Short mmCIF file of C-alpha atoms in Angstrom, two decimals:
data_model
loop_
_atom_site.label_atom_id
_atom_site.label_comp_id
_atom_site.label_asym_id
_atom_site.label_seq_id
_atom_site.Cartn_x
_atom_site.Cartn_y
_atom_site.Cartn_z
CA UNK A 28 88.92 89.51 66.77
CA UNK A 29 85.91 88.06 68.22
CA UNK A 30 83.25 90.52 66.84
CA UNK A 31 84.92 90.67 63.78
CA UNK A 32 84.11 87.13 63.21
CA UNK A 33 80.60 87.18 64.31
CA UNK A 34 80.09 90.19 62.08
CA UNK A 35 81.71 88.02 59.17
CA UNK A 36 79.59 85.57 59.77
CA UNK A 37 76.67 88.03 59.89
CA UNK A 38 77.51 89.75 57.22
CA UNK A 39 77.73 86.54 54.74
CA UNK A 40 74.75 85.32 55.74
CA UNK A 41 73.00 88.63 54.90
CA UNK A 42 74.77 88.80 51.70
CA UNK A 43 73.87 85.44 50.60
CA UNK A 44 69.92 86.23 51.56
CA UNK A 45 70.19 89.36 49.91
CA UNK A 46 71.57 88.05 46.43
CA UNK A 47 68.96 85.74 46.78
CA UNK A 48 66.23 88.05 47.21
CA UNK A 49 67.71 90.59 43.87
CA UNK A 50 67.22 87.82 41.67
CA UNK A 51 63.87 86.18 42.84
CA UNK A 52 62.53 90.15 43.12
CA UNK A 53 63.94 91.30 39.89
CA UNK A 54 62.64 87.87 38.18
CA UNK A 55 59.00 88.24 39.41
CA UNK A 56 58.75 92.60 38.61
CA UNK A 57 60.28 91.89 34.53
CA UNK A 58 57.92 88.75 33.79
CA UNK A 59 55.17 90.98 33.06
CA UNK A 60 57.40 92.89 30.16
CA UNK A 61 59.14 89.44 29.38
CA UNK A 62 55.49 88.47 28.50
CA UNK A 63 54.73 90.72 26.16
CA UNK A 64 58.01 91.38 23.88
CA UNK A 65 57.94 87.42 24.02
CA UNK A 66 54.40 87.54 22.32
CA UNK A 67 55.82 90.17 19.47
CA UNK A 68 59.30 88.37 18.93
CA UNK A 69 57.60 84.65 18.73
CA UNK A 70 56.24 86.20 15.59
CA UNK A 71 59.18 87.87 14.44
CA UNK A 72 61.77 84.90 15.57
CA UNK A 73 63.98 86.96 17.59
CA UNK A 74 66.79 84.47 18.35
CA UNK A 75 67.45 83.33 21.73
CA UNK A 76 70.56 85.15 22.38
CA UNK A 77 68.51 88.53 21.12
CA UNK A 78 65.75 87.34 24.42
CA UNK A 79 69.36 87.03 27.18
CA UNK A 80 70.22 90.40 25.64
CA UNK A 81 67.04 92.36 26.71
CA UNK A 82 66.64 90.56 30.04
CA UNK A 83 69.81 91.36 30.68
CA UNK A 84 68.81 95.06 29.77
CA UNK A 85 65.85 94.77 31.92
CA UNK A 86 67.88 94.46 34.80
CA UNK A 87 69.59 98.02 36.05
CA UNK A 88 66.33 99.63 36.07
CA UNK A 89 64.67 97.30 38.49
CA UNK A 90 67.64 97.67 40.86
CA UNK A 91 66.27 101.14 41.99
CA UNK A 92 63.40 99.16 42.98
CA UNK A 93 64.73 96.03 44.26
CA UNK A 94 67.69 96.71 45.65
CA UNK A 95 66.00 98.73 49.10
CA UNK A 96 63.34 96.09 48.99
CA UNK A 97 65.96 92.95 49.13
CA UNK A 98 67.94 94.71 51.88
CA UNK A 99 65.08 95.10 54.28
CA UNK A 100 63.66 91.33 53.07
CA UNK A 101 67.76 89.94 53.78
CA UNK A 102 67.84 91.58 57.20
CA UNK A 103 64.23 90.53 58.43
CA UNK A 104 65.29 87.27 57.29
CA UNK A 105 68.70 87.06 58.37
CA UNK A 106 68.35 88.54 61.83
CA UNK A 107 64.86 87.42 62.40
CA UNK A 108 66.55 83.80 62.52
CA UNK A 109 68.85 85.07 65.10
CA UNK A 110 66.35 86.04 67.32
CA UNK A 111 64.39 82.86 66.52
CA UNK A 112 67.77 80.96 67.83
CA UNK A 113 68.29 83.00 71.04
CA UNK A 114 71.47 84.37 69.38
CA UNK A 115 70.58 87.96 69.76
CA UNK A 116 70.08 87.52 73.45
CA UNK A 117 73.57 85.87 73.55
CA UNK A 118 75.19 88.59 72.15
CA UNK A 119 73.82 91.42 73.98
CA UNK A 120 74.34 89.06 77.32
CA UNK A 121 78.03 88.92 76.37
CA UNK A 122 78.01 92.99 76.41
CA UNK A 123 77.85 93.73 72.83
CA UNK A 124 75.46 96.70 71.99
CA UNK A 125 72.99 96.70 69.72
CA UNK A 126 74.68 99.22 67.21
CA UNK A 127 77.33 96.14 67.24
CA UNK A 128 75.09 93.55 66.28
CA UNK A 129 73.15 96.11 63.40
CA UNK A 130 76.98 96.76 62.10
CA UNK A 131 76.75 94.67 59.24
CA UNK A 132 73.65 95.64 58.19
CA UNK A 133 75.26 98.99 58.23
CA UNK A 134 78.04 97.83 55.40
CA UNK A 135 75.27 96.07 53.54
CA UNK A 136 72.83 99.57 53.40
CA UNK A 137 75.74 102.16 52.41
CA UNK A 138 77.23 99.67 49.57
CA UNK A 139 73.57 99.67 48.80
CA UNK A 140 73.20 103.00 48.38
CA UNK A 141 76.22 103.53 46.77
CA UNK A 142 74.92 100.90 43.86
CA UNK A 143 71.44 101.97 43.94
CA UNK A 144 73.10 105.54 42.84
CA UNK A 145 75.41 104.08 40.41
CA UNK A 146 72.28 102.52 38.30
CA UNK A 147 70.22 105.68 39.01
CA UNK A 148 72.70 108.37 37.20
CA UNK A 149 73.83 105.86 34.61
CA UNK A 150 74.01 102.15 34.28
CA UNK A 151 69.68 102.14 34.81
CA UNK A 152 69.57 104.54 31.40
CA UNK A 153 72.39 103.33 29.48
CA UNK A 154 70.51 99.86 29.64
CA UNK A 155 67.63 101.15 28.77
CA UNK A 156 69.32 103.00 25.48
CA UNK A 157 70.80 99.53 24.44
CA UNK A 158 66.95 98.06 24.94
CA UNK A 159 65.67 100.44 22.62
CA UNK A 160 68.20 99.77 20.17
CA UNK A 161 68.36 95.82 19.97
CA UNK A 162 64.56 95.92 20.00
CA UNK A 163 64.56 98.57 16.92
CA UNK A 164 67.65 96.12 15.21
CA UNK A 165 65.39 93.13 15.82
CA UNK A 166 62.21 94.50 14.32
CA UNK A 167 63.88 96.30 11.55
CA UNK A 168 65.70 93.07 10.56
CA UNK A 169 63.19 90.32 11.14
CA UNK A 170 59.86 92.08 11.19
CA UNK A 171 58.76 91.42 7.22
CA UNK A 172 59.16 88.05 7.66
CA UNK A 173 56.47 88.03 10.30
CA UNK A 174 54.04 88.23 7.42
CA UNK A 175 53.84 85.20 5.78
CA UNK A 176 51.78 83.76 2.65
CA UNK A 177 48.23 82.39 3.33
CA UNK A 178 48.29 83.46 6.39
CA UNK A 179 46.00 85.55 8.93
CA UNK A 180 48.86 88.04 10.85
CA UNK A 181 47.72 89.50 13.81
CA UNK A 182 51.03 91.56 15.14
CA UNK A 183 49.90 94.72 14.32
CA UNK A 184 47.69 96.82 16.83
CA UNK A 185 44.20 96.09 15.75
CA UNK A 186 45.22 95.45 12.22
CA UNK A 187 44.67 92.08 10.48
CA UNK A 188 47.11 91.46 6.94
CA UNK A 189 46.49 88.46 4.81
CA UNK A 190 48.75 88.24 1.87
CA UNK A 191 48.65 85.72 -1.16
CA UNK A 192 51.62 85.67 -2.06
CA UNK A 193 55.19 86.74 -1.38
CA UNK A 194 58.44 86.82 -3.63
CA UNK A 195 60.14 88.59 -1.77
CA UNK A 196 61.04 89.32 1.82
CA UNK A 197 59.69 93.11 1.51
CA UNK A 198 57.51 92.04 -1.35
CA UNK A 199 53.84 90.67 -0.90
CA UNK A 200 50.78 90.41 -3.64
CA UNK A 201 47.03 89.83 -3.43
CA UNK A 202 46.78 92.19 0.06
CA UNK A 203 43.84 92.27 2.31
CA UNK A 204 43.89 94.25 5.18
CA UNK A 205 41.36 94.72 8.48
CA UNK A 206 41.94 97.68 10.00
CA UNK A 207 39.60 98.48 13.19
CA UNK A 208 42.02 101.49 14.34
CA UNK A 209 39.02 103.14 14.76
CA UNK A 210 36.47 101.27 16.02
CA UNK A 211 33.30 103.27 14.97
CA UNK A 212 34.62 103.51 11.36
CA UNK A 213 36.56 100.16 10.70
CA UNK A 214 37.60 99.49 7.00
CA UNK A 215 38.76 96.77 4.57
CA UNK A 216 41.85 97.27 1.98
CA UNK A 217 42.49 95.35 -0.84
CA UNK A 218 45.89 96.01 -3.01
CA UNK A 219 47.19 93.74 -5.57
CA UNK A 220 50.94 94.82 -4.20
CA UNK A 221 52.53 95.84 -1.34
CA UNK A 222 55.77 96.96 0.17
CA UNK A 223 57.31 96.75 3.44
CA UNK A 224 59.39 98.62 5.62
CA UNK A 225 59.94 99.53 9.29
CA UNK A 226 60.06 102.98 10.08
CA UNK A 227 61.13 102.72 13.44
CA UNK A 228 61.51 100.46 16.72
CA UNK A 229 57.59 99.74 16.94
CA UNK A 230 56.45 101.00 13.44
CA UNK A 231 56.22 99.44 10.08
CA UNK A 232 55.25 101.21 7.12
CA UNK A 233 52.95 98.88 4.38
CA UNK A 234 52.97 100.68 0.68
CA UNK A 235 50.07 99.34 -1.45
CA UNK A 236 49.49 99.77 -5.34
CA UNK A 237 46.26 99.84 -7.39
CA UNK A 238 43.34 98.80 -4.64
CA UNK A 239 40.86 100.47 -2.66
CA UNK A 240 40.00 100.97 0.65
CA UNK A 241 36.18 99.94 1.78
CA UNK A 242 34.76 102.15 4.64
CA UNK A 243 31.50 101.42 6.76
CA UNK A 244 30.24 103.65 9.10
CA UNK A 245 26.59 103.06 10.74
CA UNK A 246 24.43 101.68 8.11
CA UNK A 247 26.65 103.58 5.18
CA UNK A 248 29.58 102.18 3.07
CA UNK A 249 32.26 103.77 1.19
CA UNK A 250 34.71 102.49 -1.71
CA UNK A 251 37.37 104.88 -2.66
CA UNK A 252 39.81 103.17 -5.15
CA UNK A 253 43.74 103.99 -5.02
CA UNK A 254 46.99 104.15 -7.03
CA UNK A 255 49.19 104.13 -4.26
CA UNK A 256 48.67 104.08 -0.60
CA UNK A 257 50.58 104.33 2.60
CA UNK A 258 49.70 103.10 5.81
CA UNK A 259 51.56 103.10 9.00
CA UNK A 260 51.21 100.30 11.25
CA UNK A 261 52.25 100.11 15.00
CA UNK A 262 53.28 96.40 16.44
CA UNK A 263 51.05 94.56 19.47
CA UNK A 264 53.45 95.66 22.15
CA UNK A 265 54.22 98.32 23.99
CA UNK A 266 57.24 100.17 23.72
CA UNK A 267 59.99 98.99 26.08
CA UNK A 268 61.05 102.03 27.50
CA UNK A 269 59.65 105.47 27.83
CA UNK A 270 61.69 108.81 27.10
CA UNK A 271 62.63 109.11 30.74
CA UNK A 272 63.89 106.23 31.70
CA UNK A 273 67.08 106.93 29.03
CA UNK A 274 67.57 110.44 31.02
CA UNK A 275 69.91 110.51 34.22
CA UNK A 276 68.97 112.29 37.15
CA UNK A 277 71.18 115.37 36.13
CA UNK A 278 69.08 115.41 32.50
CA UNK A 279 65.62 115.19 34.40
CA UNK A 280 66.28 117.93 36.22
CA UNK A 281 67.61 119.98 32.91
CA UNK A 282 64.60 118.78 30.95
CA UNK A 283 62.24 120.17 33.84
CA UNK A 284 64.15 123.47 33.83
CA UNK A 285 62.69 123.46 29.99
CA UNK A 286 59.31 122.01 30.19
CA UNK A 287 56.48 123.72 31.96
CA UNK A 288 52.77 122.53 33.46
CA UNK A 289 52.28 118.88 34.19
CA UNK A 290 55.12 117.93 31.67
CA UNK A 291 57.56 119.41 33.98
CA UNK A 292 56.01 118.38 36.96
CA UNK A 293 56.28 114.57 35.91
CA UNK A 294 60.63 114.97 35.07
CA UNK A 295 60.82 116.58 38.33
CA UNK A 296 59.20 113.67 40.30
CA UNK A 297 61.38 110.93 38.05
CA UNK A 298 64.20 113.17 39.45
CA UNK A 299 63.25 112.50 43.36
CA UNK A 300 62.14 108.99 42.36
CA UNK A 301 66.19 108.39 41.19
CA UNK A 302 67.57 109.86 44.10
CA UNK A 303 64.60 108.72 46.81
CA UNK A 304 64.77 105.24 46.13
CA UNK A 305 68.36 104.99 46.61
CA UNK A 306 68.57 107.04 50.04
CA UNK A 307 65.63 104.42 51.32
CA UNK A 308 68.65 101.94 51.50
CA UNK A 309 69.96 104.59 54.35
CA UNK A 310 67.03 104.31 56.74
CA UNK A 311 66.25 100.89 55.75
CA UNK A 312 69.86 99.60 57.47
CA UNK A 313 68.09 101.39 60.67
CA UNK A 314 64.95 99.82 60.18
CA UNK A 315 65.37 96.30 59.24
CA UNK A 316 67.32 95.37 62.91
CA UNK A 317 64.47 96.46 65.40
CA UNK A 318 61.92 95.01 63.53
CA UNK A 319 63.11 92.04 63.14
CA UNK A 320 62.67 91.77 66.62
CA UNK A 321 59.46 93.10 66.70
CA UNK A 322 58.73 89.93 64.12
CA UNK A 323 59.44 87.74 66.70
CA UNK A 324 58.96 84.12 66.32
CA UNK A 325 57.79 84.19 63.48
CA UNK A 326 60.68 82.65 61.35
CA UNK A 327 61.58 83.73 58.01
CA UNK A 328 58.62 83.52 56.33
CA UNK A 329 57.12 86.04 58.55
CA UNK A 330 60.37 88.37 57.89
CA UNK A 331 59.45 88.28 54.19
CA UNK A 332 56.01 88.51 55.05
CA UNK A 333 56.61 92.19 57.08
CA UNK A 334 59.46 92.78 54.73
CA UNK A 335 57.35 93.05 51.74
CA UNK A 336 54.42 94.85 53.25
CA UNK A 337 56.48 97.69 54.62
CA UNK A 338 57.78 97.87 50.98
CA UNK A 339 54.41 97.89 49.75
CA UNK A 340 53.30 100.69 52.16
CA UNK A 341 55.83 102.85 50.78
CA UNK A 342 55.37 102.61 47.65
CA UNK A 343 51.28 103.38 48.05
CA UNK A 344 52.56 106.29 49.66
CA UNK A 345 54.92 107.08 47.40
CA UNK A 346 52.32 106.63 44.21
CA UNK A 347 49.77 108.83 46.19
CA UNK A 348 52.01 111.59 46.84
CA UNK A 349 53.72 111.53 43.39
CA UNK A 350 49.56 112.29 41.91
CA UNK A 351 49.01 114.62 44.40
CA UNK A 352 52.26 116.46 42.95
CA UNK A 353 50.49 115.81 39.73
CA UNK A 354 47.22 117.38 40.42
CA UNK A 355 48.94 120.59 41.62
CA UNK A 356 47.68 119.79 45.03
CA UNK A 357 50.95 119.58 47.09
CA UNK A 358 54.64 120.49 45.91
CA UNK A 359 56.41 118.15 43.91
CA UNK A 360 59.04 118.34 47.13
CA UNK A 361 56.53 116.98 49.42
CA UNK A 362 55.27 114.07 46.87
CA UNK A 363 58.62 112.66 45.91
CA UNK A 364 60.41 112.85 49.74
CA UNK A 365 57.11 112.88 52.22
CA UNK A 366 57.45 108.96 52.31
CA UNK A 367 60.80 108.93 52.89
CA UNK A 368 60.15 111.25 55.72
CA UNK A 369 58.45 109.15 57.06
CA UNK A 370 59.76 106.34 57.21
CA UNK A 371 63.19 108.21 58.29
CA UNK A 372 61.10 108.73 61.39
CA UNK A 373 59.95 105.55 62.00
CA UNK A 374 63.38 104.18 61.27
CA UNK A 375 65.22 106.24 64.02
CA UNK A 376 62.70 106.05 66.53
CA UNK A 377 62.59 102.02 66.12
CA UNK A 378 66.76 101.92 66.28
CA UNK A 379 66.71 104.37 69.00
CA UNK A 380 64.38 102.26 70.85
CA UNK A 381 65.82 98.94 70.67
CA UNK A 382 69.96 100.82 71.25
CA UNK A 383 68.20 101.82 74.63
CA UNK A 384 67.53 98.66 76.34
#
């Protein structure tokens, strides 16, 4: 009854450090996306409940990430306070072996794991489906009204409208467009009508009637005059998600089986990313006890501190193996798991270690 309390006790401690560490993690990794579909949507006036939506959606796929990360930070944390207060020493003067005292770490890692796999095979690409989609509904529903008469609108990927007037929502008059696409050959279109309509989630499609199009190249111009004229415009953003990260694991693998060359190569190393990441969790609950100790004194700042770098050294690792794999310069075997490797081996030998005092 004892050491079940103490491990309660433990074990809420590391929870509450944990949760702690998911949110301020997962809040600091999606500002950089936050930032820029904020910049596009300002323009469009997506609606605040539209914003909750996609941070919301944001959040499975940088659980794969964070969730190994905030276990190791929580235990560092957690049990480098312990050691700070003498309580480690306590317990293993009272007879308790270390394996005792690493228990609930244990319970944290495999329920972990066992989340870290849930958002790899599906929660992590459903939510990345429904971010596609309420970006595509927002843009599709809002983006015309982005352009607005008498004034300069700069949403567009190196593309400057201007429009004089506009009756209607899809419906603008007097058009002049910049369009530096291509920077050695930029060009100027005037249109006395134009109509508007998204093609897609990050594509709008401008028609313009009875204008022409002004082209300068080096010290040449051109004028060629039009009836009718489509161009396709992409938004100032980058899209919010990329093909993969709306396949599970099982579909990686499947589209690998299909693809061939360096196409194939990059599914196949998404495919050990989704199941690597998760497995970390595993030899992290055998890592994070021992070196907290090793921490010593330092408190829990210097947890954090070690915490994060370890993290970081993996994950160098784990880049520079994945572009090995890339340049056909080890197996794609070797570049998703040869970090996990090692730090499988570190892990043991650390636990071993410190269960042999």
């Amino acid at each position: 009854m004892r050491i079940y309390t103490i491990h309660k006790e433990i074990l809420k401690e590391l929870a509450l450090t944990f949760c702690l560490s998911v949110v301020a993690l997962n809040f600091i990794l999606m500002m950089e996306k936050i930032l820029k579909l904020s910049r596009l949507f300002s323009v469009v006036g997506a609606s605040f409940f539209d914003l909750v939506k996609i941070i919301l959606y944001l959040q499975p796929p940088m659980l794969i990430l964070t969730l190994p990360m905030s276990l190791l930070v929580a235990t560092l944390i957690t049990y480098g306070r312990m050691n700070t207060d003498n309580e480690i020493i306590i317990l293993k003067s009272s007879g308790m072996h270390f394996r005792m005292i690493a228990m609930p770490v244990f319970a944290l890692g495999i329920s972990c794991f066992l989340a870290g796999i849930l958002v790899s095979f599906y929660l992590g690409p459903a939510s990345m489906i429904k971010l596609r989609e309420t970006v595509s509904n927002v843009l599709t529903s809002r983006a015309p009204a982005a352009i607005e008469e008498g004034v300069f609108t700069s949403i567009f990927k190196d593309i400057m409208v201007y429009v004089k007037n506009k009756p209607e929502s899809n419906t603008v008059r007097e058009v002049f467009v910049y369009d530096e696409r291509n920077k050695k050959e930029p060009k100027v279109i005037m249109a006395k009508e134009g109509k508007i309509s998204v093609t897609d989630e990050f594509r709008m499609s401008f028609y313009l009637k009875d204008g022409y199009i002004h082209f300068v190249k080096g010290d040449s111009s051109t004028e060629v005059y039009f009836a009718g004229y489509n161009m396709s415009m992409g938004f100032s953003g980058d899209p919010p998600s990329k093909k993969k990260n709306e396949l599970t694991p099982l579909e990686l693998y499947n589209e690998f089986k299909k693809q061939s060359g360096q196409d194939a190569v990059s599914f196949i190393l998404e495919f050990h990313r989704r199941l690597s990441l998760p497995s970390v969790c595993l030899l992290l609950m055998l890592l994070g006890p021992p070196l907290s100790l090793i921490a010593g004194k330092t408190g829990r700042l210097g947890g954090l501190t070690l915490g994060l770098s370890v993290f970081v050294a993996f994950y160098i690792l784990l880049i520079y193996g994945e572009n090995m794999a890339r340049n056909g310069k080890i197996t794609h075997y070797l570049g998703g798991w040869a970090p996990v490797i090692v730090l499988g081996i570190l892990a043991v030998f650390l636990f071993r270690r410190e269960s042999n005092k």
